[in-house]
PDB file of C-alpha atoms in Angstrom:
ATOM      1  CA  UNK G   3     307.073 185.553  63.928  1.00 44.00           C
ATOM      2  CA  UNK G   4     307.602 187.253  67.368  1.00 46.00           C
ATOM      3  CA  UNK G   5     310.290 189.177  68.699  1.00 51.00           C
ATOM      4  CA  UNK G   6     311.553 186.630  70.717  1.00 71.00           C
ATOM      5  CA  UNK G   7     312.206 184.722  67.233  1.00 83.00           C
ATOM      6  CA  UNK G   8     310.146 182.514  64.497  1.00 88.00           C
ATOM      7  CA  UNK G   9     307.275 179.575  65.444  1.00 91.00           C
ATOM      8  CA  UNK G  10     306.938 176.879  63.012  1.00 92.00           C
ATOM      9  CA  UNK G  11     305.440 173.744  63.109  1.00 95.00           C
ATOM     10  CA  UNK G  12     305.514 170.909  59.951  1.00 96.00           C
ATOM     11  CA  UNK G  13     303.287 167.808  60.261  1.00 98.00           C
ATOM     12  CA  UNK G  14     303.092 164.801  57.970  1.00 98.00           C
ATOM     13  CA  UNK G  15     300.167 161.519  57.964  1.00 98.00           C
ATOM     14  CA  UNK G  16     301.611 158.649  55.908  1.00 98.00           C
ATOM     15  CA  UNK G  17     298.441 156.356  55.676  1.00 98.00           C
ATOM     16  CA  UNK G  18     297.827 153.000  53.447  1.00 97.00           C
ATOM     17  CA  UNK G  19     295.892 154.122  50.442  1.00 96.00           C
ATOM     18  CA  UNK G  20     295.072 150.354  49.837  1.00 95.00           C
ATOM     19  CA  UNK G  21     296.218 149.921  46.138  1.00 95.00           C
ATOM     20  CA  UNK G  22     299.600 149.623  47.560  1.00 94.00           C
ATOM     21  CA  UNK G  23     300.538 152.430  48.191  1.00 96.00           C
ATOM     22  CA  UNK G  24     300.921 155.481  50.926  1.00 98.00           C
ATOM     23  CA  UNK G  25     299.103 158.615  50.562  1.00 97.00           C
ATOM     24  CA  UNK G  26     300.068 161.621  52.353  1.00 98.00           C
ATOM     25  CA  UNK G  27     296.680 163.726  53.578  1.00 98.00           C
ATOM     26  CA  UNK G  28     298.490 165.801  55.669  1.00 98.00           C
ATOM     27  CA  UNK G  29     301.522 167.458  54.304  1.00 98.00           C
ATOM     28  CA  UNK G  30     301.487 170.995  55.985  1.00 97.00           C
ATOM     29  CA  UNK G  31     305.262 173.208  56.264  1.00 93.00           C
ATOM     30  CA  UNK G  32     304.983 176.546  58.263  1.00 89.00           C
ATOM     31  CA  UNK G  33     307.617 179.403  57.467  1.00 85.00           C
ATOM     32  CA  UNK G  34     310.599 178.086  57.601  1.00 88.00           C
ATOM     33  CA  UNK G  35     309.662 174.751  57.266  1.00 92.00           C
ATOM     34  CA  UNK G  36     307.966 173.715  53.539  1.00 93.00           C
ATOM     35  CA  UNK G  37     307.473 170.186  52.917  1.00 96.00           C
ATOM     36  CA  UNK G  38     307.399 168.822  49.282  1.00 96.00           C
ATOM     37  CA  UNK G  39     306.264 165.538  47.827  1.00 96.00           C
ATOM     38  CA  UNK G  40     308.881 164.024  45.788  1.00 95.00           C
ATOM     39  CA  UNK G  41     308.853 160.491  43.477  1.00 91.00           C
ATOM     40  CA  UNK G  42     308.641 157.822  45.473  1.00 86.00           C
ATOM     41  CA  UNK G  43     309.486 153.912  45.010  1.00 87.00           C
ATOM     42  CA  UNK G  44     307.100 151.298  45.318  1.00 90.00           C
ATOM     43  CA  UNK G  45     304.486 151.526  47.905  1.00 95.00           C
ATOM     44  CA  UNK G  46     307.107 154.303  49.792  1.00 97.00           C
ATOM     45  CA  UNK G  47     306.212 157.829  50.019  1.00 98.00           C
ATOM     46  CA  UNK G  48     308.976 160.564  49.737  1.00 98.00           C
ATOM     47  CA  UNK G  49     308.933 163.843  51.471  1.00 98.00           C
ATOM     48  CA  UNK G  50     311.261 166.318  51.718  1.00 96.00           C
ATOM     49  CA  UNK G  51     311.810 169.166  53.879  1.00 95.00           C
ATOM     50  CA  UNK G  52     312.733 172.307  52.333  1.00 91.00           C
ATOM     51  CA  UNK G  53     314.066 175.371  54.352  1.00 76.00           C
ATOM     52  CA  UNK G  54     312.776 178.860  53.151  1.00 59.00           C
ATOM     53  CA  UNK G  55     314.773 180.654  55.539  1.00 60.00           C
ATOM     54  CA  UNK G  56     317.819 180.730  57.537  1.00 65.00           C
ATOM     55  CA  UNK G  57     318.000 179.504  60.736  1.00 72.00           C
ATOM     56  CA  UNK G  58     317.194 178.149  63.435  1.00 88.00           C
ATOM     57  CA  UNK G  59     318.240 181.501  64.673  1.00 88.00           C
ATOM     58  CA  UNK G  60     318.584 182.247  68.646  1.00 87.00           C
ATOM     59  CA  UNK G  61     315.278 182.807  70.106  1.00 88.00           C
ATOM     60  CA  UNK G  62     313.416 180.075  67.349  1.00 92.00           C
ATOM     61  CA  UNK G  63     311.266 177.559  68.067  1.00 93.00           C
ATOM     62  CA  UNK G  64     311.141 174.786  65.219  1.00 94.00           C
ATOM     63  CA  UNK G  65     308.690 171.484  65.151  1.00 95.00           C
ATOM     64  CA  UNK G  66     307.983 168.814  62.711  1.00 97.00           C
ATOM     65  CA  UNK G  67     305.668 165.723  63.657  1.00 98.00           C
ATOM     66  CA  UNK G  68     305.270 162.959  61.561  1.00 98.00           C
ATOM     67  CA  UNK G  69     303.050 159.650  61.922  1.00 98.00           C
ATOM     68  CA  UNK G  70     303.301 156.809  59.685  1.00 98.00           C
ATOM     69  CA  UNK G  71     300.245 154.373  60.382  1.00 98.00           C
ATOM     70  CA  UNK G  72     299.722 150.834  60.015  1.00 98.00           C
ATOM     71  CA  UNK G  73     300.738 149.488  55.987  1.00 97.00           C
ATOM     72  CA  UNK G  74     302.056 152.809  54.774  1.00 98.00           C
ATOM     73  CA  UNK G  75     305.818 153.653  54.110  1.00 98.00           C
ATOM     74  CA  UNK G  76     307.548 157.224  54.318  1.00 98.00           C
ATOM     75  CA  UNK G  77     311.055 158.355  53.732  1.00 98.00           C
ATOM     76  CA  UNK G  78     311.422 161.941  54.906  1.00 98.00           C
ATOM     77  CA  UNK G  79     315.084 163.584  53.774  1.00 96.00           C
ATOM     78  CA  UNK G  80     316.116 167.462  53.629  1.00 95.00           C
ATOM     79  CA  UNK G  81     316.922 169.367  50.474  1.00 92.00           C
ATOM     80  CA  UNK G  82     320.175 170.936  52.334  1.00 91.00           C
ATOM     81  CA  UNK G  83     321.844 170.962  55.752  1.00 92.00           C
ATOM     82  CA  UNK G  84     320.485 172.441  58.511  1.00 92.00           C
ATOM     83  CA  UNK G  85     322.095 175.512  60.226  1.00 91.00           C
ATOM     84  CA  UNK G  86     321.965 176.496  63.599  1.00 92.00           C
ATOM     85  CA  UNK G  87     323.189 180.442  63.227  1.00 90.00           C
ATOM     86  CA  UNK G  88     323.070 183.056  66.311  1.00 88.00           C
ATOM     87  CA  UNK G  89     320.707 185.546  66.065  1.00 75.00           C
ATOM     88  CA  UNK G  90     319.706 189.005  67.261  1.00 70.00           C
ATOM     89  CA  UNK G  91     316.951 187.493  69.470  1.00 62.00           C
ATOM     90  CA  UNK G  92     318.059 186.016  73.053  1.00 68.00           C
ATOM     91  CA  UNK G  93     317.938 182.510  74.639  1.00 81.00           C
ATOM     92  CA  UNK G  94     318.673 179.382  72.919  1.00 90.00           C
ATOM     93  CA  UNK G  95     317.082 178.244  69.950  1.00 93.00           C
ATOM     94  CA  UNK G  96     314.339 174.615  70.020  1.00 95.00           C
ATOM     95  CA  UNK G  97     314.220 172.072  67.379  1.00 95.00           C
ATOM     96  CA  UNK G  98     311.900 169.676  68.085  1.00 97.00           C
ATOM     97  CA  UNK G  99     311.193 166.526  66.248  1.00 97.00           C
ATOM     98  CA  UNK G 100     308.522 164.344  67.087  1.00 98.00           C
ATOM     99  CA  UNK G 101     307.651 160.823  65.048  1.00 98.00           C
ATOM    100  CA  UNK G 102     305.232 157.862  65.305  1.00 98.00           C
ATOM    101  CA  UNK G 103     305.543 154.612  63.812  1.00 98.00           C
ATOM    102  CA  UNK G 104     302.189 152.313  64.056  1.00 98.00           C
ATOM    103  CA  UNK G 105     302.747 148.557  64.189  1.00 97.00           C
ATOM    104  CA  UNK G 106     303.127 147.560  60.582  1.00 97.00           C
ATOM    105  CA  UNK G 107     304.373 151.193  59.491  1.00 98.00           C
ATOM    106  CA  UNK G 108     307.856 151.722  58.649  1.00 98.00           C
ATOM    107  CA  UNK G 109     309.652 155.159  58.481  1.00 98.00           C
ATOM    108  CA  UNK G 110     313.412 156.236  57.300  1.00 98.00           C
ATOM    109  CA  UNK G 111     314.244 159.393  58.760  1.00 98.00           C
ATOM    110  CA  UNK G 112     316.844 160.814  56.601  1.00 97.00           C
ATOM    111  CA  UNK G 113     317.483 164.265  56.839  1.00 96.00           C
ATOM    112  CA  UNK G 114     321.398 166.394  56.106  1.00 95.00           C
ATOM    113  CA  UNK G 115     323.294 167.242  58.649  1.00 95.00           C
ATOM    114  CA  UNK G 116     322.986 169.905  61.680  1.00 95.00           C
ATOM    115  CA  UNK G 117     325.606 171.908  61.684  1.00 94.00           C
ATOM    116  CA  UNK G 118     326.515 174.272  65.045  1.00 94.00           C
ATOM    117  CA  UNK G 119     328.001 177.829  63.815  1.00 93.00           C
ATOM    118  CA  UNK G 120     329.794 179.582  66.205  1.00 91.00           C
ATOM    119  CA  UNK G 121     327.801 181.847  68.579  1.00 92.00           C
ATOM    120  CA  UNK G 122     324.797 179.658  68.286  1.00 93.00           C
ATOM    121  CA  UNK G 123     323.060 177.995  70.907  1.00 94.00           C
ATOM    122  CA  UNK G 124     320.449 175.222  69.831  1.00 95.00           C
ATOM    123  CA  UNK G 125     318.172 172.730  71.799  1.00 96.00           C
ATOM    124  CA  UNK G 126     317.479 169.990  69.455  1.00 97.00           C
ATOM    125  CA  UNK G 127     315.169 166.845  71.175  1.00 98.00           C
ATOM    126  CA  UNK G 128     314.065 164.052  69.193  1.00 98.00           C
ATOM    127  CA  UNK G 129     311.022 161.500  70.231  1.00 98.00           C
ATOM    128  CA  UNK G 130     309.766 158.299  68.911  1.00 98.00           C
ATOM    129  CA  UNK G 131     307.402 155.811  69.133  1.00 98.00           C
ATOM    130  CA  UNK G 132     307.429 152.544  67.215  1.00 98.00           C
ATOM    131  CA  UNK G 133     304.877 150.173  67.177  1.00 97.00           C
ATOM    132  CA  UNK G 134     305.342 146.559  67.807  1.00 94.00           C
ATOM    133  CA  UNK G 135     305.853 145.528  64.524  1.00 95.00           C
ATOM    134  CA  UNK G 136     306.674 148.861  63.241  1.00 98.00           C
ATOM    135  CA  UNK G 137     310.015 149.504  61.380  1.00 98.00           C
ATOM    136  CA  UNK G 138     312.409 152.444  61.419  1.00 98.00           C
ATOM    137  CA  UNK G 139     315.696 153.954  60.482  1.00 98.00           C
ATOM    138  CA  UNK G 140     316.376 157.178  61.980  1.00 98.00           C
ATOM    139  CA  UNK G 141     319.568 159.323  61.109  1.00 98.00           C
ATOM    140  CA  UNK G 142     321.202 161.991  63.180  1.00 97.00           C
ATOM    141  CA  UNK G 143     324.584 163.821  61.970  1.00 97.00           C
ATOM    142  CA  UNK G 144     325.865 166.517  63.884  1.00 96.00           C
ATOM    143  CA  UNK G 145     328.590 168.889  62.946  1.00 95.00           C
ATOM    144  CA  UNK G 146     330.459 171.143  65.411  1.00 94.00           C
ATOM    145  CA  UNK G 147     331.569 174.159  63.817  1.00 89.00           C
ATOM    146  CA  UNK G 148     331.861 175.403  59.886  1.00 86.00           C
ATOM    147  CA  UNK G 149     335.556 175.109  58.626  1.00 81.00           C
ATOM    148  CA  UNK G 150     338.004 177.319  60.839  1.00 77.00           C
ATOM    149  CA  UNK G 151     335.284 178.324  63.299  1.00 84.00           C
ATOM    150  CA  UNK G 152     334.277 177.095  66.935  1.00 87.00           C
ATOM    151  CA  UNK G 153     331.242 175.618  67.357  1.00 90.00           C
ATOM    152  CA  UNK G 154     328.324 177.002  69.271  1.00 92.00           C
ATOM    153  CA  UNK G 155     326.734 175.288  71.941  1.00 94.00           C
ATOM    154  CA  UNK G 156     324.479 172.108  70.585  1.00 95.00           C
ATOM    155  CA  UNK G 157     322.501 170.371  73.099  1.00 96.00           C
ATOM    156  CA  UNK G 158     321.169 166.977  71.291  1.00 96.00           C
ATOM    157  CA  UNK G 159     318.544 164.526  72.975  1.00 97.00           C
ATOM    158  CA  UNK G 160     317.340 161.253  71.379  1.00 98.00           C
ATOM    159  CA  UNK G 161     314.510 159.032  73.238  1.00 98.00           C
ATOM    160  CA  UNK G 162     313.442 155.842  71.237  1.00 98.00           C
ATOM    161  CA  UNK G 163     310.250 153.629  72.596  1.00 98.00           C
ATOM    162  CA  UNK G 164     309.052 150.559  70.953  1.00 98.00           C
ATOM    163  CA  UNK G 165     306.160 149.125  72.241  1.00 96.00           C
ATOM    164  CA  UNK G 166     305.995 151.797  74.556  1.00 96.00           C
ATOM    165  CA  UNK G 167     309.248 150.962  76.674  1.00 97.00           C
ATOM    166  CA  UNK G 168     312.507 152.830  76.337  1.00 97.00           C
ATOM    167  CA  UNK G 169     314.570 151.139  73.987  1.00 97.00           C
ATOM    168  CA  UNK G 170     317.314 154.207  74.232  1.00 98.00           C
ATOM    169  CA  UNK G 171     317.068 157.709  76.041  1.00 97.00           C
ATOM    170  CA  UNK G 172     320.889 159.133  74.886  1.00 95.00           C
ATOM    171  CA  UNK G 173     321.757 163.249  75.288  1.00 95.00           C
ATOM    172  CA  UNK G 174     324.978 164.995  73.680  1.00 93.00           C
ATOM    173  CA  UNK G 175     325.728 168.624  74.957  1.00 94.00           C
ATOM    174  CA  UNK G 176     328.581 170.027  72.972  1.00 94.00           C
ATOM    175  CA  UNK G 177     330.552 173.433  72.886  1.00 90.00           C
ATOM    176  CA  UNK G 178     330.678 176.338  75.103  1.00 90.00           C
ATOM    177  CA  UNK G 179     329.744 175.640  78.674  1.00 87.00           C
ATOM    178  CA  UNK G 180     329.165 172.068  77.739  1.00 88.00           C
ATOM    179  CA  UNK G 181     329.862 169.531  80.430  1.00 87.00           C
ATOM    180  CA  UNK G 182     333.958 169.435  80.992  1.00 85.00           C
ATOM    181  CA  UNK G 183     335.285 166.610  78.653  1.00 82.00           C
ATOM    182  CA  UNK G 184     332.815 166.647  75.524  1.00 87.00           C
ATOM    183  CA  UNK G 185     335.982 167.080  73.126  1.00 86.00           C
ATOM    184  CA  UNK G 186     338.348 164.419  75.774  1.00 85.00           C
ATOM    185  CA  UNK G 187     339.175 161.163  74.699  1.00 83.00           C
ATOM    186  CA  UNK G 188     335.799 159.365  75.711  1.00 80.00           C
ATOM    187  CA  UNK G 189     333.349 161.327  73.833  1.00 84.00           C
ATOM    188  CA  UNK G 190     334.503 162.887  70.635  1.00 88.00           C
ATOM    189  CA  UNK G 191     337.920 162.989  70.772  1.00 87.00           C
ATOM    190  CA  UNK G 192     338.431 166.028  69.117  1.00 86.00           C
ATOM    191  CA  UNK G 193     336.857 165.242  66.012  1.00 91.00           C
ATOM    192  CA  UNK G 194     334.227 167.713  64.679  1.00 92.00           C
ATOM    193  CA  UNK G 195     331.571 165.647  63.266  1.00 95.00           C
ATOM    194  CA  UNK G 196     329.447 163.016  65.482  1.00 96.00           C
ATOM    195  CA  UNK G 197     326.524 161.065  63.762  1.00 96.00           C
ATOM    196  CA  UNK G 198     323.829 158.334  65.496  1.00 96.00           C
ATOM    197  CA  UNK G 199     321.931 155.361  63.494  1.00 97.00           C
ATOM    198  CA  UNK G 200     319.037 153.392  64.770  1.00 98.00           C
ATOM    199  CA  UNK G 201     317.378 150.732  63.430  1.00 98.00           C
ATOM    200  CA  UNK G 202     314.453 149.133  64.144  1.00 98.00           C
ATOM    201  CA  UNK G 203     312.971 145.832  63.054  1.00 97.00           C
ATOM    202  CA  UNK G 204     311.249 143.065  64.531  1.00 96.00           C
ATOM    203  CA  UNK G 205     313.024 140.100  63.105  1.00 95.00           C
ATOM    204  CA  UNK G 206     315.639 141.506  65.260  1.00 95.00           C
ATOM    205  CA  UNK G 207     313.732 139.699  68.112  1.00 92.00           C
ATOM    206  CA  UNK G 208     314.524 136.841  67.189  1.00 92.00           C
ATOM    207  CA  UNK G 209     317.911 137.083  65.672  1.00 91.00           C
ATOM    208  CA  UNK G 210     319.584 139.712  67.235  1.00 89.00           C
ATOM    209  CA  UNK G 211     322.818 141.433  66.061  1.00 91.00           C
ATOM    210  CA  UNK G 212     325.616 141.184  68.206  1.00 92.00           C
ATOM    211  CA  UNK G 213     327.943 144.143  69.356  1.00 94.00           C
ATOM    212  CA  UNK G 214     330.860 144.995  67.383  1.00 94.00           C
ATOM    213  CA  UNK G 215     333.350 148.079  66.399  1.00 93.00           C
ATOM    214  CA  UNK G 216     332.736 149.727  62.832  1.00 91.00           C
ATOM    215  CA  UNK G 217     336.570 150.518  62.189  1.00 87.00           C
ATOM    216  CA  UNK G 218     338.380 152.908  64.358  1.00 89.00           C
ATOM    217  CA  UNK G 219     335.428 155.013  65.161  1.00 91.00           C
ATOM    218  CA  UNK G 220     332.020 153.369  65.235  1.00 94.00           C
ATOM    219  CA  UNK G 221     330.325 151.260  67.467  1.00 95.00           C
ATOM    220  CA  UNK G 222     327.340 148.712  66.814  1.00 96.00           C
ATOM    221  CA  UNK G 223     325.370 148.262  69.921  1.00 96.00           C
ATOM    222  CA  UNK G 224     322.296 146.146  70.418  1.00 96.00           C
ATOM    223  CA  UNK G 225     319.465 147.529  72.598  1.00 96.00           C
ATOM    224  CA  UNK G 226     317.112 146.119  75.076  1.00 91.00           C
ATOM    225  CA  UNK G 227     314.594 145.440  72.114  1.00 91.00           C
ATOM    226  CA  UNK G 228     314.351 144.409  68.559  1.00 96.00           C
ATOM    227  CA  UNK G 229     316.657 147.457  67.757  1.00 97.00           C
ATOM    228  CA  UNK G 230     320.040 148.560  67.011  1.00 97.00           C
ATOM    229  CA  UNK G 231     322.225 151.831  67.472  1.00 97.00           C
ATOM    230  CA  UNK G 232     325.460 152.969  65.262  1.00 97.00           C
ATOM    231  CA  UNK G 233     327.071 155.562  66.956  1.00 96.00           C
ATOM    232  CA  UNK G 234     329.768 156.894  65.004  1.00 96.00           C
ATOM    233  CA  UNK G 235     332.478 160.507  64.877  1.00 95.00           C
ATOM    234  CA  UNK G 236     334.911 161.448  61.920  1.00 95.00           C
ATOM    235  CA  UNK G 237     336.975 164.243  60.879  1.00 92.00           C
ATOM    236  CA  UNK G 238     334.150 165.817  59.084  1.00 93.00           C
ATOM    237  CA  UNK G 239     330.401 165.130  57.660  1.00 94.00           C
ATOM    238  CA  UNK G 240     331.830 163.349  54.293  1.00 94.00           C
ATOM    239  CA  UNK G 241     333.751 160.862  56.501  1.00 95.00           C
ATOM    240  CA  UNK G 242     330.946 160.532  58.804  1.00 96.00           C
ATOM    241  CA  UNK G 243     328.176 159.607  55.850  1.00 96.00           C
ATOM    242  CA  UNK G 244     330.052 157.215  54.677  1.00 95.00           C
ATOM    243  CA  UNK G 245     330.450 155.536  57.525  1.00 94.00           C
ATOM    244  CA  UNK G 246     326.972 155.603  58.635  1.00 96.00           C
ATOM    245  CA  UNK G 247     325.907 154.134  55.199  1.00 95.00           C
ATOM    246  CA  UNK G 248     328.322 151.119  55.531  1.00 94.00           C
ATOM    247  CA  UNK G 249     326.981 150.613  58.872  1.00 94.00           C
ATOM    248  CA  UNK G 250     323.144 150.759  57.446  1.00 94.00           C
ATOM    249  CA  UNK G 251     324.273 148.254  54.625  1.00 92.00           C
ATOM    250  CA  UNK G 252     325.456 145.963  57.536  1.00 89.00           C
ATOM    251  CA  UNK G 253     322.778 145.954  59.895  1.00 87.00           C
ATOM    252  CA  UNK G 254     319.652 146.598  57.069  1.00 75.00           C
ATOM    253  CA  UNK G 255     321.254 144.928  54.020  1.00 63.00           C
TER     254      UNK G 255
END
């Protein structure tokens, strides 16, 4: 810790112990961030990420990196939603999540929501890499505000490569001095909760799955590449869950 707020960094290997299974040999939380192995099904590892303390507070600077190589399977959730809360140090707060899939690993990225508390002001930017024949699905839920309170400002970037090209490069800035129109009829509409999906898979190559609307408030869009994005707002997280999970039984069922 500094006074210009708390560094941590969490990094995860998933790697093909070849008895059919994944092993995990590196598993290292920082602060903040603690990672815990949980059961896991089949040849899938489980990982959770556990936060020690509050935040990210103003002035923070949060990382996790995790790889998944070739044959191994990893499912990384979050014991609780994640709260971005102002704090006494200045500037905005960074949460920055970086993950690698190799060709023949797979990774579900599953973590609670983020939710923006009024007076903070977070950076979150999320990277990815998926192999060729690598498989993902990645989860993003953002909610703006706790009940009866503004939201701060949440500034929300998500770049997916497979096969090293750019299969989607999207950015969401929400709250105070946010772009005019964020809460207007073409982005969220004035609802308070705003989630993303993507799925990747290869078969997807060759039997592609065609654009559609999810209900009232979800889309389905196909992307230049053997992947798929559910973007998707509601009333609140509940609402949004379950609508990303209907979506995910759709598209990965």
């Amino acid at each position: 810790m500094t006074g210009t707020g708390v560094r941590a960094v969490a990094r995860i290997v998933a790697r093909d112990d070849g008895r059919g299974g994944t092993s995990l040999p590196v598993l290292q939380g920082e602060g903040p961030l603690a990672l815990r192995r949980t059961r896991g099904s089949g040849a899938e590892a489980r990982v959770m990420v556990v936060g020690a303390m509050s935040g990210p507070l103003g002035g923070d600077r949060f990382g996790i990196e995790a790889r998944v190589e070739a044959g191994a399977r990893l499912c990384v959730g979050s014991a609780a939603a994640t709260i971005a809360l102002p704090g006494q140090g200045k500037g905005e707060a960074r949460y920055d999540v970086r993950l690698d899939v190799a060709d023949g690993g797979e990774l579900r990225w599953l973590p609670e929501q983020l939710i923006s508390a009024g007076g903070s002001d977070l950076r979150v930017r999320t990277q990815v890499d998926v192999g060729a024949g690598g498989r993902l699905v990645l989860r993003e839920e953002q909610v703006l505000g706790r009940v009866g309170e503004e939201p701060g400002r949440l500034s929300s970037r998500l770049t997916v490569r497979v096969a090293r090209k750019a299969v989607l490069d999207q950015e969401l800035v929400c709250g105070p001095g946010a772009p005019g129109g964020w809460d207007g009829p073409a982005v969220l509409a004035g609802h308070r909760a705003v989630g993303q999906l993507v799925v990747v898979r290869p078969e997807f190559e060759t039997d592609p799955v065609r654009a559609r609307m999810l209900g009232e408030c979800a889309a389905l869009t196909p992307l230049a590449g053997p992947a798929v994005l559910v973007t998707a707002v509601a009333g609140d997280a509940l609402r949004l869950r379950r609508v990303l999970d209907e979506a995910l039984d759709q598209v990965a069922g």
